[in-house]
Amino acid sequence: MNYEEPLFFTVMQYAEAAERDVVDMVSGNPDWGAPDGVGEGLHDYAETGGEAFQYPPSDGLRELRERIATRRGVDTERVVVTNGGAMANTLGMARALERRSGDEVLLTDPVYPYYPGKAEMLDGTTRFVPVDEEGALDPADVRAAASDETACIVVNTPNNPTGRVYREETLRELAAVAEAHDALLVSDEVYDHFDFTGEFTSALAIDSEHVVVTNSFSKTYAITGFRVGYAILPKRDAPAARTRNMLTNVATSRPAQAAVLHALKTTDADYHEANRERLRERVDSFTAALDEAGAEYSTPEGAFYVLAKFPDYPGTMANVKRLVDEAGVAGMPGEAFGDARSEWLRFALVTPRVDAAAERLAEFF
């Protein structure tokens, strides 16, 4: 796999330059708006001034870390607030690689492409474990792939792009594989509020010194531009991660942290349930159109992506561009996510124009 070219931006730029109307289903930017607490928190912060406008603690505002820790049932000292979930994943993977002589990172196929990109950036080597046709990951396959060179196992649940929610037993077995090889399991749970099964389990449920959990408020509160995420690391690894965060990032935006903190205090469960219901309806309408188009497709258990395979239309960049030009729909090529779904296309259902996109695809195919 080659990750030197940022394919997400390539497709978005191509769609923006199109001479026709295009429904953007490329990136996971939620369209439903943030809860009121985010804006209220920003307004309140704007009135503080002075010292409150200076550097925050490098590992995050203490009150925000405490609230995250309480919600997640962990010690506050294990929490590092980061510049989005991307930085949280970088911290977890970097810590795994620097604490071991091995340099191997085990990843799923298909995979969110930034994971292997980060592994390569950190001088790691990548090895891929295919999932099954439904997106399920068999821990036995991970165990067979792991070796003394394995420093890190990275998983994402609910999963991008497959929509699969990994069950507790799967995560427990993956943690056992990490323990057997003195590696770290990095579980990216950024879509945890978009579980449609009711069976999502955080890897934090596993009592292990070999588990790192990463998350972000970008999707949870529809604030991808705020860049507030966090990593929860084992106690032995948190100090090193805090140091790396300081050296590479200095600190995360103070006003953004203040807004998130206020939202955590004021946002109730109804906000999240309304978003899940919105997505359930979009999945139903979009997959109905895929049925009409004669496509195979994934029905997500979580997150907000659908993979689709159209007859005689492989998921190449050339075909993505043709879809933009001729159908007015922009998705992602399956080849961007690895070999296992290279024949497929991925669509993000975070647009109010899902029905329009569905109609265009049904007509095109």
Coordinates of C-alpha atoms in Angstrom, one line a residue:
M1 CA 0.0 0.0 0.0
N2 CA 1.2 3.5 -0.8
Y3 CA 0.1 6.3 1.5
E4 CA 2.2 9.1 0.2
E5 CA -0.8 10.6 -1.7
P6 CA -3.6 11.8 0.5
L7 CA -6.5 10.3 -1.4
F8 CA -9.2 11.8 0.7
F9 CA -8.1 15.3 -0.3
T10 CA -7.5 14.2 -3.9
V11 CA -11.2 13.2 -4.2
M12 CA -12.6 16.2 -2.3
Q13 CA -10.6 18.6 -4.5
Y14 CA -11.7 16.8 -7.7
A15 CA -15.3 17.0 -6.6
E16 CA -15.0 20.7 -5.7
A17 CA -13.6 21.4 -9.2
A18 CA -16.4 19.6 -11.0
E19 CA -18.5 21.5 -13.4
R20 CA -21.7 20.0 -12.0
D21 CA -23.5 19.6 -8.7
V22 CA -21.9 16.9 -6.6
V23 CA -23.1 15.2 -3.4
D24 CA -20.0 14.9 -1.2
M25 CA -19.9 11.5 0.6
V26 CA -16.1 11.4 1.0
S27 CA -15.2 12.5 4.5
G28 CA -16.8 11.9 7.9
N29 CA -17.8 15.5 8.7
P30 CA -21.2 15.2 10.5
D31 CA -23.8 17.6 9.1
W32 CA -26.3 17.7 12.0
G33 CA -24.6 20.4 14.1
A34 CA -23.0 20.5 17.5
P35 CA -25.0 20.4 20.8
D36 CA -25.8 23.9 22.3
G37 CA -23.2 23.4 25.0
V38 CA -20.3 23.7 22.5
G39 CA -21.3 27.3 21.5
E40 CA -22.2 28.2 25.0
G41 CA -18.8 27.0 26.2
L42 CA -17.1 29.1 23.6
H43 CA -19.0 32.2 24.5
D44 CA -18.3 31.7 28.2
Y45 CA -14.6 31.2 27.5
A46 CA -14.4 34.4 25.4
E47 CA -15.3 36.4 28.5
T48 CA -12.5 35.1 30.6
G49 CA -9.4 36.6 29.0
G50 CA -6.0 37.1 30.7
E51 CA -4.4 34.0 32.1
A52 CA -7.1 31.8 30.6
F53 CA -5.9 32.8 27.1
Q54 CA -2.4 31.4 27.7
Y55 CA -1.0 27.9 27.4
P56 CA -3.1 25.2 28.9
P57 CA -1.4 22.2 30.6
S58 CA 0.2 20.1 27.9
D59 CA -1.8 17.0 28.8
G60 CA -5.1 19.0 28.8
L61 CA -7.2 21.1 31.1
R62 CA -7.4 19.3 34.5
E63 CA -11.1 19.5 34.8
L64 CA -11.6 18.1 31.3
R65 CA -9.2 15.2 32.1
E66 CA -11.0 14.5 35.3
R67 CA -14.4 14.5 33.6
I68 CA -13.2 12.1 30.9
A69 CA -11.6 9.9 33.6
T70 CA -14.8 9.7 35.6
R71 CA -16.8 8.9 32.5
R72 CA -14.4 6.2 31.4
G73 CA -13.8 4.8 34.9
V74 CA -10.0 5.3 34.9
D75 CA -7.4 7.3 36.9
T76 CA -7.0 10.9 35.7
E77 CA -3.3 10.5 35.3
R78 CA -3.9 8.0 32.5
V79 CA -5.7 10.6 30.3
V80 CA -3.9 12.8 27.8
V81 CA -5.9 15.3 25.9
T82 CA -4.7 15.6 22.3
N83 CA -5.0 17.5 19.1
G84 CA -7.9 15.3 17.9
G85 CA -8.1 11.5 17.7
A86 CA -5.3 11.5 15.1
M87 CA -2.8 12.6 17.6
A88 CA -4.1 10.2 20.2
N89 CA -3.5 7.3 17.8
T90 CA 0.0 8.6 17.1
L91 CA 0.8 8.7 20.8
G92 CA -0.4 5.2 21.3
M93 CA 1.4 3.7 18.3
A94 CA 4.6 5.7 19.1
R95 CA 4.6 4.5 22.6
A96 CA 4.1 0.9 21.5
L97 CA 7.1 1.1 19.1
E98 CA 9.5 3.0 21.4
R99 CA 9.0 0.6 24.3
R100 CA 9.8 -2.5 22.3
S101 CA 12.7 -3.7 20.1
G102 CA 10.1 -5.0 17.6
D103 CA 8.8 -2.7 14.9
E104 CA 5.8 -4.5 13.6
V105 CA 2.3 -3.0 13.6
L106 CA -0.6 -5.4 13.0
L107 CA -3.5 -3.8 11.1
T108 CA -6.8 -5.1 9.6
D109 CA -7.5 -5.2 5.9
P110 CA -9.5 -3.1 5.0
V111 CA -8.0 -0.4 7.1
Y112 CA -8.4 3.3 7.8
P113 CA -5.4 4.5 5.7
Y114 CA -4.0 6.9 8.2
Y115 CA -3.0 4.0 10.5
P116 CA -0.5 2.4 8.1
G117 CA 0.6 5.9 7.2
K118 CA 1.4 6.7 10.8
A119 CA 3.1 3.3 11.3
E120 CA 5.4 4.1 8.3
M121 CA 6.0 7.7 9.6
L122 CA 7.1 6.2 13.0
D123 CA 9.5 3.8 11.2
G124 CA 7.3 0.8 11.9
T125 CA 6.6 -2.1 9.5
T126 CA 3.0 -3.1 8.7
R127 CA 1.3 -6.4 8.5
F128 CA -2.3 -6.9 7.6
V129 CA -4.9 -9.3 8.8
P130 CA -8.0 -9.6 6.6
V131 CA -11.4 -9.5 8.1
D132 CA -14.3 -11.7 6.9
E133 CA -17.0 -10.8 4.4
E134 CA -19.1 -9.2 7.2
G135 CA -16.2 -7.2 8.6
A136 CA -15.6 -9.4 11.6
L137 CA -12.0 -9.8 12.8
D138 CA -11.0 -13.3 14.0
P139 CA -8.6 -13.0 16.9
A140 CA -7.1 -16.4 15.9
D141 CA -5.9 -14.8 12.7
V142 CA -4.3 -12.0 14.7
R143 CA -2.6 -14.5 17.0
A144 CA -1.3 -16.4 14.0
A145 CA 0.1 -13.2 12.5
A146 CA 1.7 -11.9 15.7
S147 CA 5.4 -12.6 16.6
D148 CA 8.1 -11.3 18.8
E149 CA 8.5 -8.5 16.3
T150 CA 4.9 -7.3 17.0
A151 CA 4.9 -4.0 19.0
C152 CA 1.4 -2.8 18.3
I153 CA -2.0 -4.1 17.3
V154 CA -4.4 -1.4 16.0
V155 CA -8.2 -1.8 15.8
N156 CA -11.1 0.5 15.2
T157 CA -14.6 -0.2 16.7
P158 CA -17.1 0.7 15.4
N159 CA -15.1 0.3 12.3
N160 CA -14.3 2.6 9.4
P161 CA -14.9 1.5 6.7
T162 CA -16.7 -1.8 7.4
G163 CA -19.2 -0.5 10.1
R164 CA -18.4 -3.6 12.2
V165 CA -18.7 -3.4 16.0
Y166 CA -16.2 -5.7 17.7
R167 CA -17.7 -7.6 20.6
E168 CA -16.1 -7.8 24.1
E169 CA -14.8 -11.3 23.6
T170 CA -12.9 -10.2 20.4
L171 CA -11.3 -7.3 22.2
R172 CA -10.4 -9.5 25.2
E173 CA -8.7 -12.0 23.0
L174 CA -6.8 -9.3 21.1
A175 CA -5.6 -7.9 24.4
A176 CA -4.4 -11.4 25.3
V177 CA -2.4 -11.5 22.1
A178 CA -0.8 -8.2 22.9
E179 CA 0.1 -9.4 26.4
A180 CA 1.6 -12.6 25.0
H181 CA 4.0 -10.5 22.9
D182 CA 4.5 -7.6 25.3
A183 CA 2.8 -5.4 22.7
L184 CA 0.1 -2.7 23.0
L185 CA -3.4 -3.0 21.7
V186 CA -4.5 0.4 20.5
S187 CA -8.3 0.5 20.2
D188 CA -9.6 3.6 18.4
E189 CA -13.2 4.1 19.6
V190 CA -13.9 7.5 17.9
Y191 CA -17.4 6.2 16.7
D192 CA -18.5 4.8 20.1
H193 CA -21.6 7.1 20.2
F194 CA -22.7 5.7 16.8
D195 CA -23.3 2.0 17.8
F196 CA -26.6 0.7 16.4
T197 CA -26.3 -2.8 18.1
G198 CA -26.3 -1.9 21.7
E199 CA -23.3 -4.3 22.0
F200 CA -20.4 -1.9 21.8
T201 CA -17.8 -2.6 24.5
S202 CA -14.8 -0.4 25.1
A203 CA -11.4 -2.1 25.4
L204 CA -11.2 -0.3 28.8
A205 CA -13.5 -3.1 30.1
I206 CA -10.4 -5.3 29.9
D207 CA -8.1 -5.0 32.9
S208 CA -4.8 -5.0 31.1
E209 CA -1.6 -3.0 31.1
H210 CA -1.4 -3.6 27.4
V211 CA -4.4 -1.6 26.2
V212 CA -4.5 1.9 25.0
V213 CA -7.9 3.5 24.1
T214 CA -8.2 6.5 21.9
N215 CA -11.2 8.7 21.2
S216 CA -12.2 12.2 20.0
F217 CA -15.1 14.6 20.3
S218 CA -14.9 15.4 16.6
K219 CA -17.7 12.9 15.6
T220 CA -19.4 12.8 19.0
Y221 CA -20.2 16.5 19.0
A222 CA -19.9 17.2 15.2
I223 CA -16.9 19.4 15.7
T224 CA -14.2 18.0 13.5
G225 CA -12.6 21.4 13.2
F226 CA -12.1 21.8 17.0
R227 CA -9.4 19.0 17.2
V228 CA -10.0 17.7 20.7
G229 CA -9.3 14.0 21.4
Y230 CA -7.7 11.9 24.1
A231 CA -5.7 8.9 24.8
I232 CA -6.1 6.6 27.8
L233 CA -2.8 4.7 28.4
P234 CA -1.6 2.3 31.0
K235 CA -0.1 4.0 34.0
R236 CA 3.4 2.9 33.1
D237 CA 3.1 4.4 29.6
A238 CA 1.2 7.6 30.3
P239 CA 4.3 9.7 31.4
A240 CA 6.2 9.0 28.2
A241 CA 3.1 9.8 26.1
R242 CA 2.7 13.1 27.9
T243 CA 6.3 14.0 27.1
R244 CA 5.9 13.1 23.5
N245 CA 2.7 15.1 23.3
M246 CA 4.5 18.1 24.7
L247 CA 7.4 17.8 22.3
T248 CA 5.3 17.4 19.2
N249 CA 2.1 19.3 20.0
V250 CA 2.8 21.5 23.0
A251 CA -0.9 21.6 23.9
T252 CA -4.4 21.3 22.5
S253 CA -6.5 24.5 21.9
R254 CA -7.6 25.9 25.2
P255 CA -10.9 27.4 23.9
A256 CA -11.8 24.2 22.1
Q257 CA -11.2 22.2 25.4
A258 CA -13.3 24.7 27.3
A259 CA -16.2 24.3 24.8
V260 CA -16.0 20.5 25.0
L261 CA -15.9 20.6 28.8
H262 CA -19.1 22.7 28.8
A263 CA -20.7 20.3 26.3
L264 CA -19.9 17.3 28.5
K265 CA -21.6 19.0 31.4
T266 CA -24.8 20.0 29.5
T267 CA -25.4 17.5 26.7
D268 CA -27.8 14.7 27.5
A269 CA -28.3 11.3 25.8
D270 CA -31.1 12.5 23.6
Y271 CA -28.6 14.4 21.4
H272 CA -26.8 11.1 20.7
E273 CA -29.9 9.0 20.2
A274 CA -31.3 11.5 17.7
N275 CA -28.1 11.3 15.6
R276 CA -28.2 7.5 15.7
E277 CA -31.8 7.5 14.6
R278 CA -31.0 9.9 11.8
L279 CA -28.2 7.6 10.6
R280 CA -30.4 4.5 10.8
E281 CA -32.9 6.2 8.5
R282 CA -30.1 7.2 6.1
V283 CA -28.7 3.7 6.0
D284 CA -32.2 2.3 5.1
S285 CA -32.8 4.8 2.3
F286 CA -29.3 4.5 0.9
T287 CA -29.2 0.7 0.9
A288 CA -32.6 0.6 -0.7
A289 CA -31.2 2.5 -3.6
L290 CA -28.2 0.2 -3.7
D291 CA -30.6 -2.8 -4.0
E292 CA -32.2 -1.0 -7.0
A293 CA -28.8 -0.6 -8.5
G294 CA -28.0 -4.3 -8.1
A295 CA -25.1 -3.6 -5.7
E296 CA -23.7 -5.6 -2.9
Y297 CA -23.2 -3.6 0.3
S298 CA -22.4 -3.5 3.9
T299 CA -25.1 -2.7 6.5
P300 CA -23.2 -0.9 9.3
E301 CA -23.5 -1.9 12.9
G302 CA -21.9 1.4 13.8
A303 CA -20.2 4.5 12.5
F304 CA -21.7 6.1 9.4
Y305 CA -20.2 4.5 6.3
V306 CA -21.5 2.1 3.7
L307 CA -19.3 0.0 1.4
A308 CA -20.9 -0.9 -1.9
K309 CA -19.8 -3.1 -4.8
F310 CA -21.4 -2.4 -8.2
P311 CA -21.3 -4.9 -11.1
D312 CA -18.3 -4.4 -13.3
Y313 CA -17.3 -1.2 -11.5
P314 CA -14.2 -1.7 -9.3
G315 CA -13.4 0.8 -6.6
T316 CA -10.5 2.6 -8.4
M317 CA -9.7 6.3 -8.3
A318 CA -10.6 6.4 -12.0
N319 CA -14.1 5.1 -11.3
V320 CA -14.5 7.5 -8.4
K321 CA -13.8 10.4 -10.7
R322 CA -16.1 9.0 -13.3
L323 CA -18.9 8.8 -10.7
V324 CA -18.3 12.5 -9.8
D325 CA -18.4 13.5 -13.4
E326 CA -21.3 11.4 -14.6
A327 CA -23.5 10.8 -11.5
G328 CA -22.6 13.7 -9.3
V329 CA -21.7 11.6 -6.3
A330 CA -18.3 11.6 -4.6
G331 CA -17.2 8.6 -2.6
M332 CA -13.9 7.0 -1.7
P333 CA -12.2 4.3 -3.8
G334 CA -12.0 0.9 -2.0
E335 CA -8.4 0.6 -3.0
A336 CA -7.6 3.4 -0.6
F337 CA -8.5 1.1 2.3
G338 CA -6.3 -1.9 1.3
D339 CA -6.6 -5.0 -0.8
A340 CA -9.6 -6.7 0.8
R341 CA -12.2 -4.2 -0.5
S342 CA -10.4 -2.9 -3.6
E343 CA -13.5 -3.7 -5.7
W344 CA -15.7 -1.6 -3.5
L345 CA -16.6 2.1 -3.0
R346 CA -17.1 3.7 0.4
F347 CA -19.8 6.4 1.1
A348 CA -20.1 8.6 4.2
L349 CA -23.7 9.1 5.2
V350 CA -23.1 12.5 6.8
T351 CA -24.9 14.7 4.4
P352 CA -28.6 15.7 4.3
R353 CA -28.5 14.8 0.6
V354 CA -28.3 11.1 1.1
D355 CA -31.6 10.5 -0.7
A356 CA -30.4 12.6 -3.7
A357 CA -27.2 10.6 -3.9
A358 CA -29.1 7.4 -3.7
E359 CA -31.3 8.4 -6.6
R360 CA -28.3 9.4 -8.7
L361 CA -26.5 6.1 -8.0
A362 CA -29.6 4.0 -8.8
E363 CA -30.1 5.9 -12.1
F364 CA -26.4 5.7 -13.0
F365 CA -26.1 1.9 -12.5

